[in-house]
Amino acid sequence: STGDEHAEVMTFDTDERAASGSRPIALYTISTPTPTHRVTSHIVDVAFLGNTFVATTMDRGPQQVAQDLTGRELIVYLPISHPIIQRFASRGIPEHEVIVELSRLQETSGLASQQWTGFAQSISIDGRMAGIRVPSLTDDAMKVRLPTIRAQVLCNHVLYDTQCTVNRTSATNTATI
């Protein structure tokens, strides 16, 4: 780790906490199997890390995080005329093929922090806007149910004591090594 890395984090944090100097810009990267769309809700196009984020009439809902960490999602609203909406509105979004990343760029320092990453799950259209539902990238991984292996039924007795129903002789294995 170099001192420069620490200085960049401090500058970003300083910008974020500044009451009057904080000017964050939301940058969205929507990656599909073919084109990648880069959009921003800023009033003008934004160049960052060699990419141009096109100014678009858009919005986002709050990043939803439930108390038990289920249902963590972000909803990105784009006009129904946007190519990503046009492409997937009629047949839906293919599972695990469209990744949405949200970065927060500080206009003052020019530094950014990644705020969200997830697979787009669905599109809902309301009037002239469409919402893309983006659960957190770790959400699906956390929903996997792991198998439970039981060694024995629950029993409050000590093995082989007078209350235990396990017979010591039938539970013993004889082997030659």
Coordinates of C-alpha atoms in Angstrom, one line a residue:
S1 CA 0.0 0.0 0.0
T2 CA 1.3 3.4 -0.9
G3 CA 0.7 6.8 0.6
D4 CA -1.0 7.9 -2.6
E5 CA -3.8 5.3 -2.2
H6 CA -4.4 6.5 1.3
A7 CA -4.4 10.2 0.1
E8 CA -7.0 9.4 -2.6
V9 CA -9.3 7.7 -0.1
M10 CA -9.0 10.7 2.2
T11 CA -9.7 13.1 -0.6
F12 CA -12.8 11.2 -1.7
D13 CA -14.0 11.0 1.9
T14 CA -13.3 14.6 2.5
D15 CA -15.3 15.5 -0.6
E16 CA -18.2 13.2 0.5
R17 CA -18.3 14.8 3.9
A18 CA -18.0 18.4 2.8
A19 CA -21.2 20.4 3.5
S20 CA -20.7 22.8 0.5
G21 CA -18.0 21.1 -1.6
S22 CA -19.6 17.7 -2.1
R23 CA -20.7 17.4 -5.7
P24 CA -21.3 13.7 -6.4
I25 CA -22.2 12.4 -9.9
A26 CA -23.8 9.0 -10.3
L27 CA -22.3 6.9 -13.1
Y28 CA -24.0 3.7 -14.3
T29 CA -22.4 1.0 -16.4
I30 CA -24.9 -1.5 -17.8
S31 CA -23.0 -4.4 -19.3
T32 CA -24.8 -6.8 -21.6
P33 CA -23.4 -9.7 -23.7
T34 CA -23.0 -7.3 -26.6
P35 CA -22.9 -3.6 -26.0
T36 CA -22.1 -1.8 -22.7
H37 CA -24.2 1.3 -22.0
R38 CA -22.7 4.0 -19.8
V39 CA -25.1 6.6 -18.6
T40 CA -25.3 9.4 -15.9
S41 CA -28.0 11.5 -14.4
H42 CA -25.7 14.5 -14.5
I43 CA -26.8 17.4 -16.7
V44 CA -23.9 16.9 -19.2
D45 CA -21.9 13.9 -20.4
V46 CA -19.1 12.8 -18.1
A47 CA -15.7 11.4 -19.1
F48 CA -14.2 9.1 -16.5
L49 CA -11.3 6.5 -16.9
G50 CA -11.4 6.8 -20.6
N51 CA -15.2 6.2 -20.9
T52 CA -18.0 8.6 -21.7
F53 CA -21.1 8.4 -19.6
V54 CA -24.0 9.9 -21.6
A55 CA -26.2 12.3 -19.8
T56 CA -29.7 10.8 -19.7
T57 CA -33.0 11.6 -18.2
M58 CA -33.0 9.0 -15.5
D59 CA -33.3 8.4 -11.8
R60 CA -32.8 5.7 -9.2
G61 CA -34.7 4.5 -6.2
P62 CA -33.0 4.3 -2.8
Q63 CA -30.7 1.4 -2.2
Q64 CA -33.0 -0.9 -0.2
V65 CA -31.4 -2.9 2.6
A66 CA -33.7 -4.8 5.0
Q67 CA -32.7 -5.4 8.6
D68 CA -32.0 -9.0 7.9
L69 CA -30.0 -8.2 4.8
T70 CA -32.6 -9.8 2.5
G71 CA -34.2 -7.9 -0.3
R72 CA -31.2 -5.7 -1.0
E73 CA -31.8 -4.0 -4.3
L74 CA -31.4 -0.9 -6.4
I75 CA -34.0 0.2 -9.0
V76 CA -32.6 2.3 -11.9
Y77 CA -35.2 4.3 -13.9
L78 CA -34.6 4.9 -17.6
P79 CA -36.8 6.3 -20.3
I80 CA -38.6 3.6 -22.3
S81 CA -36.9 4.9 -25.4
H82 CA -33.4 3.9 -24.1
P83 CA -31.8 1.1 -26.1
I84 CA -31.4 -1.2 -23.1
I85 CA -35.1 -0.9 -22.3
Q86 CA -36.1 -1.4 -25.9
R87 CA -33.9 -4.5 -26.1
F88 CA -35.2 -6.3 -23.1
A89 CA -38.8 -4.9 -22.5
S90 CA -40.6 -7.4 -24.7
R91 CA -38.9 -10.6 -23.7
G92 CA -37.4 -9.8 -20.3
I93 CA -33.8 -9.7 -19.1
P94 CA -31.8 -13.0 -19.5
E95 CA -30.7 -14.2 -16.1
H96 CA -27.2 -13.3 -15.1
E97 CA -26.4 -11.6 -18.4
V98 CA -26.9 -7.9 -17.6
I99 CA -24.7 -6.4 -14.9
V100 CA -25.5 -2.9 -13.5
E101 CA -22.7 -1.0 -11.7
L102 CA -23.3 2.3 -9.9
S103 CA -20.3 4.4 -9.1
R104 CA -20.3 7.7 -7.2
L105 CA -17.8 10.2 -8.8
Q106 CA -16.8 13.3 -6.8
E107 CA -16.7 16.3 -9.2
T108 CA -14.3 18.2 -6.9
S109 CA -11.5 15.6 -6.7
G110 CA -12.4 13.5 -9.8
L111 CA -12.3 10.3 -7.7
A112 CA -15.0 7.6 -7.6
S113 CA -16.2 4.9 -5.4
Q114 CA -18.2 1.9 -6.5
Q115 CA -21.6 1.9 -4.7
W116 CA -23.5 -1.1 -6.2
T117 CA -23.0 -4.1 -8.4
G118 CA -25.7 -6.6 -9.3
F119 CA -27.4 -8.6 -12.0
A120 CA -30.5 -6.9 -13.6
Q121 CA -33.5 -9.1 -12.7
S122 CA -36.5 -7.5 -14.2
I123 CA -38.0 -4.5 -16.0
S124 CA -41.2 -2.8 -15.1
I125 CA -42.7 0.0 -17.2
D126 CA -44.7 2.9 -15.8
G127 CA -45.7 5.5 -18.3
R128 CA -42.6 6.8 -20.1
M129 CA -40.1 5.4 -17.6
A130 CA -39.0 1.9 -16.9
G131 CA -37.5 0.5 -13.7
I132 CA -34.7 -2.0 -13.8
R133 CA -34.6 -4.1 -10.6
V134 CA -31.0 -4.8 -9.6
P135 CA -30.6 -7.0 -6.4
S136 CA -27.1 -6.9 -4.8
L137 CA -24.5 -9.2 -6.4
T138 CA -24.2 -11.2 -3.2
D139 CA -28.0 -11.5 -2.8
D140 CA -28.4 -14.7 -4.9
A141 CA -25.3 -16.3 -3.3
M142 CA -26.7 -15.6 0.2
K143 CA -30.1 -17.3 -0.7
V144 CA -28.5 -20.7 -1.4
R145 CA -29.7 -23.2 1.1
L146 CA -26.9 -25.4 2.4
P147 CA -27.6 -29.0 3.2
T148 CA -28.0 -30.0 6.8
I149 CA -26.4 -33.3 7.9
R150 CA -27.6 -34.7 11.2
A151 CA -25.3 -37.0 13.1
Q152 CA -28.1 -38.1 15.4
V153 CA -31.5 -37.1 16.5
L154 CA -31.6 -34.6 19.3
C155 CA -31.1 -36.3 22.6
N156 CA -30.4 -34.8 26.0
H157 CA -28.9 -38.0 27.5
V158 CA -25.3 -38.9 27.8
L159 CA -24.3 -41.6 25.3
Y160 CA -24.6 -45.1 26.8
D161 CA -25.9 -43.9 30.2
T162 CA -29.0 -45.5 31.8
Q163 CA -31.4 -43.1 30.0
C164 CA -29.7 -43.6 26.6
T165 CA -31.4 -46.0 24.2
V166 CA -28.3 -46.7 22.2
N167 CA -26.9 -50.2 22.9
R168 CA -23.1 -50.1 23.4
T169 CA -22.5 -53.5 21.9
S170 CA -24.6 -53.0 18.7
A171 CA -23.0 -49.5 18.2
T172 CA -19.4 -50.9 18.5
N173 CA -17.5 -51.9 15.3
T174 CA -14.7 -54.4 15.4
A175 CA -12.0 -53.9 12.8
T176 CA -8.5 -55.3 12.1
I177 CA -5.9 -52.9 10.9

